[in-house]
XYZ file of C-alpha atoms in Angstrom:
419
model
C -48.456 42.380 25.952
C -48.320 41.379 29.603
C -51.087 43.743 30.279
C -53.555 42.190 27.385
C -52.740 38.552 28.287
C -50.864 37.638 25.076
C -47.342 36.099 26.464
C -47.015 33.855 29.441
C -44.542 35.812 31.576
C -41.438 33.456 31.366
C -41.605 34.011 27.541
C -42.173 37.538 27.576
C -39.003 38.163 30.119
C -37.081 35.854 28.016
C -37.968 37.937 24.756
C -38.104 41.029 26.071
C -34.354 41.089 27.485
C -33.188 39.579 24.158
C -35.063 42.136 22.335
C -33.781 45.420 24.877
C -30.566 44.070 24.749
C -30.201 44.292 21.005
C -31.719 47.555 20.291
C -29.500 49.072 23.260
C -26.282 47.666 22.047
C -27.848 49.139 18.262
C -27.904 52.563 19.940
C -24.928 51.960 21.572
C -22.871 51.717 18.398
C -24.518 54.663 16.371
C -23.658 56.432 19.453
C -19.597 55.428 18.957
C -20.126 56.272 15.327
C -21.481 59.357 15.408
C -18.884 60.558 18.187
C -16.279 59.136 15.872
C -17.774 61.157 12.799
C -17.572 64.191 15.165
C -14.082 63.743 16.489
C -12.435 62.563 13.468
C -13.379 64.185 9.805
C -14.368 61.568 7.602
C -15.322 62.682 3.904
C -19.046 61.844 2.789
C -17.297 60.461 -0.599
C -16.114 57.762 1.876
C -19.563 56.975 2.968
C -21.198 57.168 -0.524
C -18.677 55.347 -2.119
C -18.677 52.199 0.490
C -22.488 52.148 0.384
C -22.945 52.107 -3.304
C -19.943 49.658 -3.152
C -22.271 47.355 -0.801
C -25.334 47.585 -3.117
C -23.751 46.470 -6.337
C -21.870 43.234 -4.441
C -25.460 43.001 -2.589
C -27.128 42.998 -5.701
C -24.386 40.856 -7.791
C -24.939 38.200 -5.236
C -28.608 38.508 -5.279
C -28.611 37.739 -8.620
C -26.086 35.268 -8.707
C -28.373 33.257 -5.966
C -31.344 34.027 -8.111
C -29.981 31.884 -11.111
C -28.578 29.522 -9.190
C -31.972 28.607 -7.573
C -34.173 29.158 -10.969
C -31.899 26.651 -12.082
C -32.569 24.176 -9.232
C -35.766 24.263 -8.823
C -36.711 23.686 -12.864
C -38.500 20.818 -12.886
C -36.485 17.727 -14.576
C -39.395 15.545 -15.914
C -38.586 13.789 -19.266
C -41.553 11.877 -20.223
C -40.305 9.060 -18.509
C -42.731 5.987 -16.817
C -43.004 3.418 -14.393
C -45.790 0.194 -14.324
C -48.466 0.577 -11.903
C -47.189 -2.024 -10.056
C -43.343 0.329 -9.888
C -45.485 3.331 -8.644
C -46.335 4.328 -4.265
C -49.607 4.604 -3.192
C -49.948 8.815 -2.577
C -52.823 10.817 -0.604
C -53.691 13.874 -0.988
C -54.742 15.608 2.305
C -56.531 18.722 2.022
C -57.809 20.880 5.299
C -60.858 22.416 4.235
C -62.480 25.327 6.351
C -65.563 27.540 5.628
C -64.879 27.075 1.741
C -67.707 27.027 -0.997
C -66.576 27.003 -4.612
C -62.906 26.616 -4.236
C -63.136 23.290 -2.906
C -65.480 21.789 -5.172
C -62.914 23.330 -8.153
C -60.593 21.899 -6.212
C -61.761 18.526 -5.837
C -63.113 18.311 -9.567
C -59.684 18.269 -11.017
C -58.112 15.562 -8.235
C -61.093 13.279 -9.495
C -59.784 13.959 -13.265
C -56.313 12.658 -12.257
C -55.320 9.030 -13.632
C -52.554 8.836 -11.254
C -54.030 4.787 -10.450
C -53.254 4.603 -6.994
C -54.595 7.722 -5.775
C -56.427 8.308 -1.877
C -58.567 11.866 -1.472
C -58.572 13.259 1.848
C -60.396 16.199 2.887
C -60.716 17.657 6.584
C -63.804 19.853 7.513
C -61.706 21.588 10.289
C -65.027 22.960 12.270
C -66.517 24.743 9.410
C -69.123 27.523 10.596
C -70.977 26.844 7.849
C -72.652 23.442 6.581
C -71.839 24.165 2.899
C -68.276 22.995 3.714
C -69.052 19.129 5.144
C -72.082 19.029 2.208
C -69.538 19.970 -0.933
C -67.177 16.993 0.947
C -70.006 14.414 0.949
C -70.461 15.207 -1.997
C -67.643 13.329 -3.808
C -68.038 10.630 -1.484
C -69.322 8.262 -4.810
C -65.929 9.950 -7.004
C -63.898 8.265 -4.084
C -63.153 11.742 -1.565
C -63.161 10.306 1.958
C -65.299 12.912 4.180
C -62.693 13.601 8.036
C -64.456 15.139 10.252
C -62.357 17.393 12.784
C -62.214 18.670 15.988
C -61.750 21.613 17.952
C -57.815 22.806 17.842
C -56.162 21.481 21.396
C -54.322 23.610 24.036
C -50.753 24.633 22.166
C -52.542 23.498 19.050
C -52.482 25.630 15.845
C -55.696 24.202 14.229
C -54.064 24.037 10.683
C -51.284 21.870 12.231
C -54.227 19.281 14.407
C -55.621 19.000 10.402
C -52.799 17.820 9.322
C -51.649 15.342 12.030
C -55.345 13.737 11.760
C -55.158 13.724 8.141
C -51.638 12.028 8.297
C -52.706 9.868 10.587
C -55.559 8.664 8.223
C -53.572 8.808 5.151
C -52.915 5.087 3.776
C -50.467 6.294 0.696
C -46.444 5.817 1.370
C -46.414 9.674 -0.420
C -48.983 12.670 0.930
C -49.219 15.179 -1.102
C -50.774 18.238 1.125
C -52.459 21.454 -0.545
C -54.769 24.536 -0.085
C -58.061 24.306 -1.493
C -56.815 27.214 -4.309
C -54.484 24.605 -5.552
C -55.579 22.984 -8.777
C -53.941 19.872 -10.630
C -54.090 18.517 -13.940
C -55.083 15.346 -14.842
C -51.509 14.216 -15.413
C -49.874 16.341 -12.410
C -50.250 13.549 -9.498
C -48.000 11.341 -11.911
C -45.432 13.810 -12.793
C -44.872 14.930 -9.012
C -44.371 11.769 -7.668
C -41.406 11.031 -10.769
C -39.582 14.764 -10.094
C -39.997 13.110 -6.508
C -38.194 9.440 -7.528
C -36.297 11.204 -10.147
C -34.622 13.769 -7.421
C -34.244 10.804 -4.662
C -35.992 13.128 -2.605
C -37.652 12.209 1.018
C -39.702 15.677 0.446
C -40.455 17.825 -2.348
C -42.577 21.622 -2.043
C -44.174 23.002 -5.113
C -44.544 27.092 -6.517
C -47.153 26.540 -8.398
C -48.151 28.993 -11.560
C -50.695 31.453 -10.773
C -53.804 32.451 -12.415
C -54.046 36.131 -13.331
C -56.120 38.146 -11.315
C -58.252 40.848 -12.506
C -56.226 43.291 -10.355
C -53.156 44.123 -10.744
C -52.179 44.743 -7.173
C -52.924 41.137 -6.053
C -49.508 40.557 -8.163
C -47.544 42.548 -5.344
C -48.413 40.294 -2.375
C -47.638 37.141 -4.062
C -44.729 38.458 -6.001
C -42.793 39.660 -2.460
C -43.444 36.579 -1.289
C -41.705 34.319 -3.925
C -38.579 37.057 -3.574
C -38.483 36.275 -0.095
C -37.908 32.386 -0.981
C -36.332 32.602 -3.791
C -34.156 35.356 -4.208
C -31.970 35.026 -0.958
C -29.159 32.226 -0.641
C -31.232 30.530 1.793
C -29.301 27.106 2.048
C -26.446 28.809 2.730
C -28.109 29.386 6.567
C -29.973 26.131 5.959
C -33.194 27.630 5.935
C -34.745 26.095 2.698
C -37.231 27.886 0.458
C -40.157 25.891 1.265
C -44.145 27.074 0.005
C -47.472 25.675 2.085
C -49.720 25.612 -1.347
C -48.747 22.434 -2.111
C -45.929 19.705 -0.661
C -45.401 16.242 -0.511
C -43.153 13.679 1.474
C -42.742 10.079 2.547
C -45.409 9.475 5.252
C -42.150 7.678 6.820
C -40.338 10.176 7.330
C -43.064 12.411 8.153
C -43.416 10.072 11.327
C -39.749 9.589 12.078
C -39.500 13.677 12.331
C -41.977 13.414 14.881
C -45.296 14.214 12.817
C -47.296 17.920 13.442
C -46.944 16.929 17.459
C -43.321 18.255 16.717
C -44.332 21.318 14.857
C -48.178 21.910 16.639
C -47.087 25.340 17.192
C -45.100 26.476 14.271
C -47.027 28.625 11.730
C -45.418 27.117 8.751
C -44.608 23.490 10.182
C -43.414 22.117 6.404
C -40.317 24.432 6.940
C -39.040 22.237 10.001
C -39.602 19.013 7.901
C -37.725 20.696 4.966
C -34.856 22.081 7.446
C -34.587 18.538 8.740
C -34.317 16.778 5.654
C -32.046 19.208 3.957
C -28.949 18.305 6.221
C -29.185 15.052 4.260
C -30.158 16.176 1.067
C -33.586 14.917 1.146
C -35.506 18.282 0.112
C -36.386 20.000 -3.087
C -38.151 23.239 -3.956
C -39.366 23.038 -7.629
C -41.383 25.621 -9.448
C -44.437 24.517 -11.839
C -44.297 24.625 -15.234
C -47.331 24.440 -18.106
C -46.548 20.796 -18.705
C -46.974 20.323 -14.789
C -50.157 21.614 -14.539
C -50.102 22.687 -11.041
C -51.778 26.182 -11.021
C -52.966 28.259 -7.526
C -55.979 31.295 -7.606
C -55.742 33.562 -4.208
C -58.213 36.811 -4.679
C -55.822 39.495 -3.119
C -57.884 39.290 0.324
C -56.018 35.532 0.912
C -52.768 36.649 -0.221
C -52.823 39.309 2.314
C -53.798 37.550 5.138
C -51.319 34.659 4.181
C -48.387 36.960 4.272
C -49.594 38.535 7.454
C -49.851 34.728 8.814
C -46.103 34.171 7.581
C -44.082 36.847 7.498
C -43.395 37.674 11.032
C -42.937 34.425 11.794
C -40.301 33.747 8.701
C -38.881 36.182 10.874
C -38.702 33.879 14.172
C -40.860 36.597 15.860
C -38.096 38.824 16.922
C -38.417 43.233 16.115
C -34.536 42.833 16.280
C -34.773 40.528 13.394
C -37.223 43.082 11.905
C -35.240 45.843 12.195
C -32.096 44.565 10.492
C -34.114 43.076 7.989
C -35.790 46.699 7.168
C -32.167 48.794 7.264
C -30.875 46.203 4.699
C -33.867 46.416 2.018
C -33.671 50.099 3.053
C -30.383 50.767 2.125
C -29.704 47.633 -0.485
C -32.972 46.851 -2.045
C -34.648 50.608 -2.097
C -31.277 52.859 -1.458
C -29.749 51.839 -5.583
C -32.774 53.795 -7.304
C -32.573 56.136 -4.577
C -28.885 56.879 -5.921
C -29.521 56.685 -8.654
C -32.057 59.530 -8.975
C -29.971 61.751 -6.828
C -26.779 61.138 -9.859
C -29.610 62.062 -12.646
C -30.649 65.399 -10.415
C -26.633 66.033 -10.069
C -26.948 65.751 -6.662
C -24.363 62.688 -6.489
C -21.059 61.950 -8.567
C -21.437 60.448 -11.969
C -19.610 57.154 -10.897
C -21.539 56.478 -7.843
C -24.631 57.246 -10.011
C -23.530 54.776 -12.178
C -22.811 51.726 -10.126
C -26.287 52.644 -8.424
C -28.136 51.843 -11.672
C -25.588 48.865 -12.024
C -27.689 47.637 -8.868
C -31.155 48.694 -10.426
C -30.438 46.717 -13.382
C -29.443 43.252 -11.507
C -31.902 43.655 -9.080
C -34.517 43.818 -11.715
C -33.190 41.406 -13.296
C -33.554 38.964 -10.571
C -37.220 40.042 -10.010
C -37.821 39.505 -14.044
C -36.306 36.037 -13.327
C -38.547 34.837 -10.378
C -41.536 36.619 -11.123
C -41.740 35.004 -14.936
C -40.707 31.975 -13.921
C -42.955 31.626 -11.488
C -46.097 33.224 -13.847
C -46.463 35.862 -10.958
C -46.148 38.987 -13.585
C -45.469 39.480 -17.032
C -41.756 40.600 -17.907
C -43.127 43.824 -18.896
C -44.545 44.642 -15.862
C -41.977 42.800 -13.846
C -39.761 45.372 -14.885
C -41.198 48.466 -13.568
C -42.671 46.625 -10.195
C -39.639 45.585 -8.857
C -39.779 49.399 -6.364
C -43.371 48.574 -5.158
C -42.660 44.702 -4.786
C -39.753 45.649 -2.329
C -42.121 48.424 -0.684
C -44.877 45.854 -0.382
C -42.989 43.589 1.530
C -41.660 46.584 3.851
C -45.346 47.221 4.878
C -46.592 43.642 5.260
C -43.469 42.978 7.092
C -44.021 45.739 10.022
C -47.955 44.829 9.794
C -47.344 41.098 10.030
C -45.130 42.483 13.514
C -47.811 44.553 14.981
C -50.382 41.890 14.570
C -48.305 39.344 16.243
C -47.429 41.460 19.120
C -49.993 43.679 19.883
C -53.500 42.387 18.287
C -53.889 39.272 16.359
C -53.416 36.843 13.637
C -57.202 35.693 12.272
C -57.120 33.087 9.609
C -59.804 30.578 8.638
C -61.914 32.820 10.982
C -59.214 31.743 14.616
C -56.750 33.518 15.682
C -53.134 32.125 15.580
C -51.651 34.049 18.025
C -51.124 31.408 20.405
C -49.890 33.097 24.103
């Protein structure tokens, strides 16, 4: 990294003896254990018996956290309604980049919404094309206002500079921000900002349904991304499930947090927000439903490069981080069916075989949950992709790593890979 230019040195000390440090003292105590193991006789029933014990508490608790959270984040709209006059002003701010049909989709639907006091922002972030700037003007008579942006800054992700410019233009108290795959129904403006007033939330992110692809391996991507938020018990470390596709807070607080000049670096800046808020209950995750409305189309292509843009840093950018992460879905998430196949080939003891397909079931069972209620995947094939879900994310994981360390990030046609 020092030799391609891709860490200022300071950093790259600073990481690197973190980093060395770790994997040493790693080495260091599989050292101790394996001259333990040769010293002392330990039988492999011990070892079999205390991993399979791990798995079936791992998955328990997995599952556990997994109800817990499709319970929170169910959406708790009762067909109540306020006068105009009792409803906020809300934007919706929209970066738009080198985008065609998408956008106009997109902005078609917003224009359909009879939310009454409604603003349309849209950002042509330096669009190499003039299709982008064109579809934008476009809707100028339906009431889209047309942003034109500017080259990122120095320490500037260019996502984040669209944002803070279309935050600082925003006039609603509420700003709803979304991808350009994001599409609302008429009625969906109105319902998010009640769940917002009805939660007495500051800031509220969305999982929106998503239409069914045409191939069935675009499922994977998305669906090991929506494990990843809402399987774990996040709040528990206070990291907050939070999704970029669509979220909305009080252009107040946005500014008392310090606005995207606080995050300008941070690949997925609505996590700090969310963090922030949390400590005083001010954030909600909720997932869409069919009354919502709120549905998002990726071709498999964007939800690739999305969890390549994410993962690592979800991460915080550390391999230490990466390698625990990968010996726990290795021996917790993968290891149960492992077991378990070894118990139906005889090669294992009936009881450890057992509690090993204890763990299959709940961790299915947890995948069923999220990936139904989130429209990801059918139940039926839920069931059987829970293996190449967990296998998925392994990959994207270690590619998302390499990317960020040794070659780069491109999204929106940039790289993010910011030295």
């Amino acid at each position: 990294r020092l030799i391609e230019n891709c860490a200022h040195d300071r950093h790259l000390r600073k990481t690197t003896t973190r980093t060395s440090l770790v994997l040493i003292g790693s080495q260091a105590m599989f050292l101790a254990l394996h001259w333990y193991l040769e010293t002392y006789y330990v039988s492999p029933y011990f070892w079999l018996y205390g991993l399979v014990a791990a798995q079936v508490l791992a998955a328990a608790g997995l599952f556990a956290s997994t109800l817990r959270t499709h319970k929170k984040t169910q959406l708790y709209i009762t067909g109540e309604s306020l006068a105009t006059s009792e409803l906020p002003t809300v934007t919706v701010a929209i970066p738009a980049r080198n985008e065609t049909e998408a956008l106009e989709d997109c902005l078609h639907a917003l224009i359909a919404s009879d939310y009454p006091k409604l603003e349309i922002l849209v950002l042509d972030d330096c669009s190499q094309t003039k299709r982008t700037p064109e579809i934008i003007r476009s809707f100028a008579h339906d009431g889209v206002r047309f942003i034109k942006g500017t080259p990122p800054k120095e320490n500037w992700l260019a996502k984040n500079q669209a944002y803070e410019k279309l935050s600082d233009e925003a006039s609603g108290e509420i700003i709803i921000f979304c991808g350009v795959d994001v599409r609302f129904a008429s009625g969906t403006v109105r319902q998010l900002v009640l769940e917002l007033l009805g939660r007495q939330k500051r800031m509220m992110s969305v999982v929106p349904k998503r239409l069914h692809s045409n191939k069935p391996q675009a499922a994977f991507v998305q669906a090991a991304r929506y494990l990843w938020e809402l399987t774990p018990p996040r709040r528990f470390v206070n990291r907050p499930p939070v999704l970029s596709s669509c979220w909305m807070m009080y252009r107040k607080d946005l500014k008392k947090l310090g606005g995207f000049d606080a995050v300008s670096r941070m690949i997925i800046p609505e996590a700090h927000f969310a963090k922030r808020l949390l400590s005083n209950d001010g954030y909600s995750l909720v997932r869409a439903s069919r009354e919502l409305g709120l549905v998002s189309e990726k071709t498999h292509e964007a939800q690739r490069l999305t969890a390549i843009r994410t993962r690592y840093p979800q991460l915080r950018k550390r391999p230490e981080n990466v390698m625990a992460v990968t010996l726990l879905e290795l021996a917790l998430l993968v290891g149960p069916a492992v077991v378990m196949l070894l118990g139906l080939a005889s090669f294992v003891s009936a009881p450890a075989a057992l509690a090993a397909a204890l763990s299959v079931a709940l961790l299915i069972a947890s995948h069923v949950i999220v990936m139904v209620g989130t429209g990801v995947q059918r139940w039926f094939i839920a069931i059987w992709s829970f293996l190449p879900v967990a296998i998925t994310d392994l990959g994207l994981m270690h590619v998302s790593m390499q990317r960020y360390e040794f070659s780069e990030v491109i999204w929106k046609g940039r790289s993010v890979c910011i030295p």
